[in-house]
XYZ file of C-alpha atoms in Angstrom:
477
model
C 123.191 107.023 -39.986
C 124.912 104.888 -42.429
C 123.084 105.892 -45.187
C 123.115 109.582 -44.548
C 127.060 109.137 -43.854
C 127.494 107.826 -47.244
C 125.132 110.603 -49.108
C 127.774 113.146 -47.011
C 130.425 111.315 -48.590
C 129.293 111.648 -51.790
C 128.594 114.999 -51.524
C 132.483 115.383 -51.342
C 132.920 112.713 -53.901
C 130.703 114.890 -56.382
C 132.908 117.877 -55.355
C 136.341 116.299 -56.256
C 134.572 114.309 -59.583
C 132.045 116.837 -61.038
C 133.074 119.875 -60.070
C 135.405 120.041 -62.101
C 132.686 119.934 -65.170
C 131.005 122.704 -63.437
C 133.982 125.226 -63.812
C 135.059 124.624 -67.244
C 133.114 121.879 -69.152
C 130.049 123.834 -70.210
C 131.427 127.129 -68.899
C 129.721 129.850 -71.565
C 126.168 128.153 -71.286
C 125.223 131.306 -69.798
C 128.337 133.735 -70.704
C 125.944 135.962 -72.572
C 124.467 136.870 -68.989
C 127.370 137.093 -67.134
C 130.071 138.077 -69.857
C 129.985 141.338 -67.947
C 133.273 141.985 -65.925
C 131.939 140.362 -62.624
C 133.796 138.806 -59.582
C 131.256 136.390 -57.660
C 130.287 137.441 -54.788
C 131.994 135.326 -51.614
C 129.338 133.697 -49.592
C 128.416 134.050 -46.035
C 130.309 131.364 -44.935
C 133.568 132.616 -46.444
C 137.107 133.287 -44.357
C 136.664 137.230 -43.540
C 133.690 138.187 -44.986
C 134.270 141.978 -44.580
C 138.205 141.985 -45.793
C 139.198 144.159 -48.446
C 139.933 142.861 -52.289
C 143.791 142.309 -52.423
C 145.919 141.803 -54.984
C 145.652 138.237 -56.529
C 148.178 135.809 -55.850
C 149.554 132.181 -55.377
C 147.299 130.886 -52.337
C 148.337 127.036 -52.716
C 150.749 124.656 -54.323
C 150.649 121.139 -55.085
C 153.321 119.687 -56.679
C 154.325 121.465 -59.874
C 151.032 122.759 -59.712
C 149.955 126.298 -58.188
C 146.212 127.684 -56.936
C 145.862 131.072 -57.522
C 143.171 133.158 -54.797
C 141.181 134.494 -58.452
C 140.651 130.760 -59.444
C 138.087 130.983 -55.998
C 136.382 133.434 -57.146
C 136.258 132.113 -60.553
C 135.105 129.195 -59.691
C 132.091 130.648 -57.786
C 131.395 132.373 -60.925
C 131.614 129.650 -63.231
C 128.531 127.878 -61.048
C 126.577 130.416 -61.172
C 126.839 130.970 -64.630
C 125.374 127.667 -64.710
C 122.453 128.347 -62.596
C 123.836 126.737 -59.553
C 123.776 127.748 -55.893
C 126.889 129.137 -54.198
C 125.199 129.836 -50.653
C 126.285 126.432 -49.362
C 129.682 126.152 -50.772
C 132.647 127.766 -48.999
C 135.817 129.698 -49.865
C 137.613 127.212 -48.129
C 135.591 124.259 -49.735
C 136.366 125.329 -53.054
C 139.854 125.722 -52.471
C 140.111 121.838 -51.083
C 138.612 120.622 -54.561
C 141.021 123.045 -56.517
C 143.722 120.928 -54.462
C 141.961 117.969 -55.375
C 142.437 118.470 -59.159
C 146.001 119.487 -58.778
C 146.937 116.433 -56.876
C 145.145 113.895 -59.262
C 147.054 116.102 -62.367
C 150.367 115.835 -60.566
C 149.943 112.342 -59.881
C 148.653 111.552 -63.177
C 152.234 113.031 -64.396
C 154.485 110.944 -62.002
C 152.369 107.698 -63.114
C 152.963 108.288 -66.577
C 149.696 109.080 -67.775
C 149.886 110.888 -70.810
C 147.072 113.307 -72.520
C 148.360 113.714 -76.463
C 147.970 117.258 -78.117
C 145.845 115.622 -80.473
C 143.260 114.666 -77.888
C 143.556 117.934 -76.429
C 142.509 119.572 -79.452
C 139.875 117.144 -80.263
C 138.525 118.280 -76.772
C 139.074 121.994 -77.430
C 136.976 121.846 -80.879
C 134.301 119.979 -79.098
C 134.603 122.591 -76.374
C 134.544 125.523 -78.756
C 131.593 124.472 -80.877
C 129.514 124.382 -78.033
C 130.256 127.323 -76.587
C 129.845 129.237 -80.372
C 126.543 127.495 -80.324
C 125.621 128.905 -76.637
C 127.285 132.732 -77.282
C 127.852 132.836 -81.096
C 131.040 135.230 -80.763
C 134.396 133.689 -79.787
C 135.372 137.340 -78.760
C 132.668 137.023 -76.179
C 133.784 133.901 -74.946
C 137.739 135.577 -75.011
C 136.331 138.462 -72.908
C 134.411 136.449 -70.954
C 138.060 134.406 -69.606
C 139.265 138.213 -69.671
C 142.113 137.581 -72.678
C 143.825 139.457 -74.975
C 143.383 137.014 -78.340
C 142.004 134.167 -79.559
C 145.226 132.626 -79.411
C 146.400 133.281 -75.875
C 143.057 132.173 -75.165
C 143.487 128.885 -76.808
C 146.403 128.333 -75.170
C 144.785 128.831 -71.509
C 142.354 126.941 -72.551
C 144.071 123.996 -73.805
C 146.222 123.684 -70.210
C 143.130 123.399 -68.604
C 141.024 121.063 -70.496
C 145.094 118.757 -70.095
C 145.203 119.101 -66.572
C 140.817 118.118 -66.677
C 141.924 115.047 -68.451
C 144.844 114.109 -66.550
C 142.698 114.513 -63.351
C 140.293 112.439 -64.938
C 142.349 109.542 -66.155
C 143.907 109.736 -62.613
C 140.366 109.136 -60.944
C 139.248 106.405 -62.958
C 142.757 105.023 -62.712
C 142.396 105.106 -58.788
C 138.668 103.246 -58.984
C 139.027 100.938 -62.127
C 139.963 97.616 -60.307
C 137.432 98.712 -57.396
C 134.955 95.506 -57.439
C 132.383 94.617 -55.085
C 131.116 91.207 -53.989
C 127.492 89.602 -53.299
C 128.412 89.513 -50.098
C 129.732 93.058 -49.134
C 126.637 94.490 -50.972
C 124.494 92.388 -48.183
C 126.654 93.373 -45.596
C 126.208 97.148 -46.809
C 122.203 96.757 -46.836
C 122.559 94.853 -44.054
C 124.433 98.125 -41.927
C 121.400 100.017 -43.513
C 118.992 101.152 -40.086
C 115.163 100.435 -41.145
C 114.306 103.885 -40.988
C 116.604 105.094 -43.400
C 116.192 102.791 -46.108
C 115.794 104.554 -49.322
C 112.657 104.936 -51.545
C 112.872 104.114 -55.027
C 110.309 105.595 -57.081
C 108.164 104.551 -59.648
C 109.557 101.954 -62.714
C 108.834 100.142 -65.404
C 110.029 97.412 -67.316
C 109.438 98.055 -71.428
C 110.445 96.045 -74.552
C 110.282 96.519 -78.379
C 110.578 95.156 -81.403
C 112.566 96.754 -84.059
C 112.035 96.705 -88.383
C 114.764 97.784 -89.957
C 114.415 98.637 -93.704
C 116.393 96.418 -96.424
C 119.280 98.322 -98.140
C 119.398 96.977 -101.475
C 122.822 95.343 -102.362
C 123.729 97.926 -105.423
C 123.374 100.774 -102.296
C 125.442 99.332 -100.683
C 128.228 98.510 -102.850
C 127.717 102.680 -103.757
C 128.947 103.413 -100.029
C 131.568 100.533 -100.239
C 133.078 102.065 -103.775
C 132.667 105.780 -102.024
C 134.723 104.406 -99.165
C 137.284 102.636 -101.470
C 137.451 106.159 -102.888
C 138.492 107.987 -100.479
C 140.689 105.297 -98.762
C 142.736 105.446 -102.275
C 143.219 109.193 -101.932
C 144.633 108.880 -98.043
C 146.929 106.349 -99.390
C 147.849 108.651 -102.015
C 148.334 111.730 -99.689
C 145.451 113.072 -98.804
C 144.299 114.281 -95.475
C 142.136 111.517 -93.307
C 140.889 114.161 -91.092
C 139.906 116.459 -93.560
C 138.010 113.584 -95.538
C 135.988 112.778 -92.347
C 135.357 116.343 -91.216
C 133.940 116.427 -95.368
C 132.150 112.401 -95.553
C 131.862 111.091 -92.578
C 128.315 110.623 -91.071
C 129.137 110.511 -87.956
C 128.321 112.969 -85.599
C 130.404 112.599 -82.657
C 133.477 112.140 -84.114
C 133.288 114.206 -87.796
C 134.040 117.598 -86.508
C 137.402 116.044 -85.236
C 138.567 114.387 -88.177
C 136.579 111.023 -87.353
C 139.300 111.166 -83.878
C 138.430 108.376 -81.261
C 140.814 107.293 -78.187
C 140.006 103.694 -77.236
C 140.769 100.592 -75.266
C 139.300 96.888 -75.514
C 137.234 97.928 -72.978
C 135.966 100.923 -74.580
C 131.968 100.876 -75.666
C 132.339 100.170 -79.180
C 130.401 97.444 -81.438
C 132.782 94.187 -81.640
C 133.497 94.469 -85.404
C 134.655 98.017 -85.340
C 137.083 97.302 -82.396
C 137.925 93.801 -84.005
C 139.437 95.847 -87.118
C 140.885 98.346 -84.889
C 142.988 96.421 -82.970
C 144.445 94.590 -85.952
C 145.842 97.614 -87.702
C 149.346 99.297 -87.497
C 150.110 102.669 -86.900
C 149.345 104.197 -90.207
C 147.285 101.336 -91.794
C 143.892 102.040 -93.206
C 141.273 99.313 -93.442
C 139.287 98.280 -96.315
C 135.650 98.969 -95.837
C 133.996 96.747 -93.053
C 130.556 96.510 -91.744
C 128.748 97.231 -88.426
C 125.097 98.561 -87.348
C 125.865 101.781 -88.448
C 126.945 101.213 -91.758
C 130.006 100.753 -93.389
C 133.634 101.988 -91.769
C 136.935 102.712 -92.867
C 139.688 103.515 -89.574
C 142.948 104.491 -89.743
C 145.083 104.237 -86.596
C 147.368 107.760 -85.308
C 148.900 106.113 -82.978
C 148.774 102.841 -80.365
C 150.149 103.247 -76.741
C 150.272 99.954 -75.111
C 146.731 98.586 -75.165
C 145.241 101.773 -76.072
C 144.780 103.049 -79.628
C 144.200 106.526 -81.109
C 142.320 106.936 -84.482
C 140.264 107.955 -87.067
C 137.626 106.545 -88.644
C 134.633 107.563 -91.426
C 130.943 106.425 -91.172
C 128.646 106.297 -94.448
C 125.057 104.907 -94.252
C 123.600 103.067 -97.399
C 120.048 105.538 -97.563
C 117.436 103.450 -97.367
C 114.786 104.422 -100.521
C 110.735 104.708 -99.898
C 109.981 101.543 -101.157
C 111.990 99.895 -98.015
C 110.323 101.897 -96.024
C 106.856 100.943 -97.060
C 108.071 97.011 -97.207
C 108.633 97.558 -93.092
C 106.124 98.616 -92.294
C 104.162 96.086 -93.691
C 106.054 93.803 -92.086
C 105.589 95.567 -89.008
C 101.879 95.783 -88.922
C 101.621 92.446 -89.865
C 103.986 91.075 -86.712
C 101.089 93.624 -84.507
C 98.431 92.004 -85.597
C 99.548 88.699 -85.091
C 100.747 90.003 -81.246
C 97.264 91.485 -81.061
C 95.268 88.009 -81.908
C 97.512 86.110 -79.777
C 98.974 84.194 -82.287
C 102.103 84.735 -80.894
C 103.277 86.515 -77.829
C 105.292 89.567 -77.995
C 108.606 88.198 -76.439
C 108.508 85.674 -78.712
C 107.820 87.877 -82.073
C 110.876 89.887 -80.985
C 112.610 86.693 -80.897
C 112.063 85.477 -83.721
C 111.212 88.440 -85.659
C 113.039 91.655 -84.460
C 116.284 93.363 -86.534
C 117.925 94.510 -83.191
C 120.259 91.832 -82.065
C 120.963 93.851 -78.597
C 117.229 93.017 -77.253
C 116.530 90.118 -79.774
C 117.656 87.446 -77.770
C 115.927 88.996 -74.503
C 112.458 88.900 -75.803
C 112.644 92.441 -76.472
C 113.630 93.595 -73.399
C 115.134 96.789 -73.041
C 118.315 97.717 -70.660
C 118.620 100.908 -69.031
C 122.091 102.792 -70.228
C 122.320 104.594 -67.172
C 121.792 101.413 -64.364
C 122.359 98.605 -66.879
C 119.516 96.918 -65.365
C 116.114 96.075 -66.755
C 113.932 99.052 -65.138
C 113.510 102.412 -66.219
C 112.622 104.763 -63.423
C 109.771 107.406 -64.670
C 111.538 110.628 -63.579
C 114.347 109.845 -64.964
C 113.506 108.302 -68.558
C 114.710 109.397 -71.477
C 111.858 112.204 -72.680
C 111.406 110.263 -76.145
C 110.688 106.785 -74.798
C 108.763 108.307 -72.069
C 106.207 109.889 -74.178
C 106.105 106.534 -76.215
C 105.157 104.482 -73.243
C 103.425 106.583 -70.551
C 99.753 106.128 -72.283
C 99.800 102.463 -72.989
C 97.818 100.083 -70.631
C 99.680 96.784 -69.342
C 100.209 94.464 -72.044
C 99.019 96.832 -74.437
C 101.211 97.164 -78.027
C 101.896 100.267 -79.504
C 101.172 101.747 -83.030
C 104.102 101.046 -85.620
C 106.567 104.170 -85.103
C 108.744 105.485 -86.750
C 112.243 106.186 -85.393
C 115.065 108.339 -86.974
C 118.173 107.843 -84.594
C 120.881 110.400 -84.349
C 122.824 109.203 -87.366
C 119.385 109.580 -89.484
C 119.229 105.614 -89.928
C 115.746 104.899 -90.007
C 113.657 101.995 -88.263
C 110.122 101.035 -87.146
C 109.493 99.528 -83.751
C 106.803 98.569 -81.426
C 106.254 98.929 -77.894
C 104.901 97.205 -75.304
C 105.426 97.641 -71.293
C 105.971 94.395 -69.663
C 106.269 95.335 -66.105
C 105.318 98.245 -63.878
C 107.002 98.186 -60.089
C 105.408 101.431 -57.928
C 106.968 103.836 -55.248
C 108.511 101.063 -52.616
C 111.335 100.973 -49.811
C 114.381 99.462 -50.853
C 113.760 95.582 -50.838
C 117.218 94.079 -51.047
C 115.786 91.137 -53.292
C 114.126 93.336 -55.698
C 116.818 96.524 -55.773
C 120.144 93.865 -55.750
C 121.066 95.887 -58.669
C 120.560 99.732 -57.250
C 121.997 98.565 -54.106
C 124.558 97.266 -55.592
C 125.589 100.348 -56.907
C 125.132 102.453 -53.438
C 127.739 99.562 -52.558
C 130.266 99.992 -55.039
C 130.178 103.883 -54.396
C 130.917 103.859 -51.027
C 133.740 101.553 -51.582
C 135.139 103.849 -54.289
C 134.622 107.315 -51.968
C 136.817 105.168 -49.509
C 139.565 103.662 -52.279
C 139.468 108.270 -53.093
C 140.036 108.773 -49.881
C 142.896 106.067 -49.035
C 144.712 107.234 -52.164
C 144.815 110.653 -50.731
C 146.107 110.232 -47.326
C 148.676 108.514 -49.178
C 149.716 110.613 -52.129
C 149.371 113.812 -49.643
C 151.905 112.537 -47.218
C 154.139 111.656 -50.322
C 153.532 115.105 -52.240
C 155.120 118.884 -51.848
C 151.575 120.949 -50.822
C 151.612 124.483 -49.371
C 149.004 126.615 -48.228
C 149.633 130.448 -47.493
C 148.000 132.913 -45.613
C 144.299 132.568 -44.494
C 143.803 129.867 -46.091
C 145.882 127.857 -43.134
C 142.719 128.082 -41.153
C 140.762 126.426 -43.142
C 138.640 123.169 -42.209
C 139.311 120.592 -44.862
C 138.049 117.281 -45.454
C 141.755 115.827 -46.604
C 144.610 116.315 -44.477
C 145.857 119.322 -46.698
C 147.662 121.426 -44.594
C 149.617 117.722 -43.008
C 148.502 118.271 -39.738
């Protein structure tokens, strides 16, 4: 029973933390089909399910926060205009995770959390792009939210995608110090019944070895004098944003004016965070080096240990004759894998350009688990299809890879470990289990923090809605 009381819990966890994604993240994926004036239809297991449409009104409050009864029925519609199933999810359900993200946005407010303008427009652009891409009309998408303009669109838009954020920040604030120890993960497997142990399916361990091509020193100084270029011109007036949205080469961040929000602890490479954190408000850096090329960052603003800025990527192209030169080299390290002059952990050693898996014989580590195994269902498509015909031990061809930044390498492949279908073994799965660990001690830290901040905060429910059955004390009972 443990184990199916913690997938219930995080059933509800996945209500109050991805939800939210659900209703407005992706919203217009399928807007074309549904861009029709249409109310979802309220499931089976709703309140009344023969009362009459009413006038729409303020069914909740939460702090300075209200729930209005059409942001039910839009939410209903918002999952199944992303294909999702609304037979299981109640009127009453929906409602409690609307009160959810009011109460982490409120909360967010009294803890002094703050969401700049400049990150919420960052998000809108990002949000609007996509959605152009999916409908190709931004009057669809404004009749689609039922709005009068662009504008007063915009403006709905950009309180939502604040109070998304606010929740957001709120949530990880809530979990961020939530740590787990050896010995409450064996105590967790421990509580596990035999019977309900979970099955992990089919794995395998894979490493490669990675060529990159040799930039030629007069390409680079090119980028390095382009950068110096257009780092004179900022100082001189110009416009950083509008010199990334025009230079930079990189993808995430160029179609918001090179605009990043980070921490120490954010997922960056060490140099580009060791020249962020050394700036000023205002500064820009000289030219500086990293894996992806060569950076120049200028910092918008820093709030305590956090920092918001901008930055421009340009890549030194690499010319044919590099090319050619790596592979060479490439081949050559194969055949001497092949021959057994040397064995394949110890060519990537000794041998490989990418210092992440250098040191580790190759070995890659799974972005999603950060562990060593890559479960087959789950595998990124790409490496998949590089892997899923080679025999044990075997090493792949030389191929060529072109990464989302178009920098351009040569690897090989090899799989170095294949684990089948198997019951959790709490020796072999430390790391899965783990995790099943730490999430049922963060659903728990969720749910202490709202039996507190509900017994602290103004909430009302009206009407029908006072009948629900919720899973938080709502209605302070």
């Amino acid at each position: 029973m443990l184990l199916k009381k913690l997938q219930l819990k995080t059933i509800d966890y996945r209500l109050g933390l991805t939800m939210c994604f659900l209703l407005f993240f992706n919203s217009v994926i399928s807007a074309q089909e549904v861009i029709k004036d249409v109310v979802a239809e309220k499931p089976a297991e709703a309140l009344h399910s023969g009362q009459r449409q009413k006038v729409d009104g303020i069914i909740a409050t939460v702090g300075d926060y209200i729930v209005l009864d059409s942001d039910i029925d839009k939410g209903f519609l918002e999952i199944t205009a992303q294909g999702g199933s609304v037979k299981d999810i109640t009127r009453c359900q929906m409602l409690g995770k609307l009160l959810e993200d009011k109460l982490y946005a409120h909360q967010a407010i009294q803890d002094s959390i703050i969401v700049s303008d400049a990150e919420v427009r960052s998000m809108m652009e990002d949000r609007l792009n996509y959605m152009l891409q999916q409908v190709g009309d931004i009057n669809k998408v404004v009749a689609y939210y039922k709005k009068n303009s662009v504008e007063e669109f915009k403006t709905y838009f950009s309180d939502i995608l604040k109070e998304q954020k606010l929740a957001s920040e709120m949530r990880d604030k809530i979990v961020k110090d939530v740590e787990i120890t050896p010995e409450e993960v064996r105590n967790f497997f421990k509580k596990i019944p035999k019977d309900e142990l979970p099955t992990f399916g089919a794995e395998m361990e894979v490493a490669q070895i990675v060529i990159e091509p040799k930039v030629s020193k007069e390409d680079k100084q090119k980028v390095i004098d382009r950068l110096n270029a257009i780092r004179k011109d900022v100082l001189e007036g110009s416009s950083f944003a509008t010199k990334a949205v025009l230079y930079s080469q990189d993808p995430a961040s160029a179609p918001n004016g090179g605009y990043y929000k980070m921490t120490r602890k954010t997922p960056f490479v060490k140099e580009f965070k060791d020249v962020a954190f050394s700036l000023q408000e205002g500064e820009v850096s000289e030219p500086f080096e990293t894996i992806f090329g060569y950076h120049i960052i200028m910092i918008d603003k820093i709030k305590g240990q956090e920092v918001e800025l901008r930055h421009i990527l340009i890549s030194p192209t690499v010319s044919e004759d590099a090319l050619k030169e790596a592979k060479e080299r490439i081949i050559n390290i194969r055949s001497k894998i092949v021959s057994k002059e040397v064995s394949f952990a110890d060519a990537a050693r000794t041998e490989s350009d990418e210092k992440e898996t250098r040191a580790n014989g190759g070995t890659l580590v799974n972005p999603n688990t950060q562990d060593t195994r890559f479960e087959l269902t789950k595998m990124d498509p790409t490496l998949y299809s590089q892997v899923s015909n080679l025999k044990d031990d075997e090493v792949s061809q030389p191929l060529l890879n072109t990464d989302d930044k178009g920098k351009k390498t040569y690897k090989l492949i090899t799989v170095t470990n294949r684990i089948d279908e198997h019951v959790a073994d709490y020796a072999k799965d430390y790391t899965k289990i783990k995790e099943l660990a730490l999430k049922e001690k963060q659903i728990n830290a969720i749910a202490k923090w709202f039996d507190a901040k509900i017994k602290d905060t103004y909430i009302k429910i009206i009407g029908e809605y006072r009948d629900c059955s919720f899973a938080n004390n709502w209605l302070k009972k």
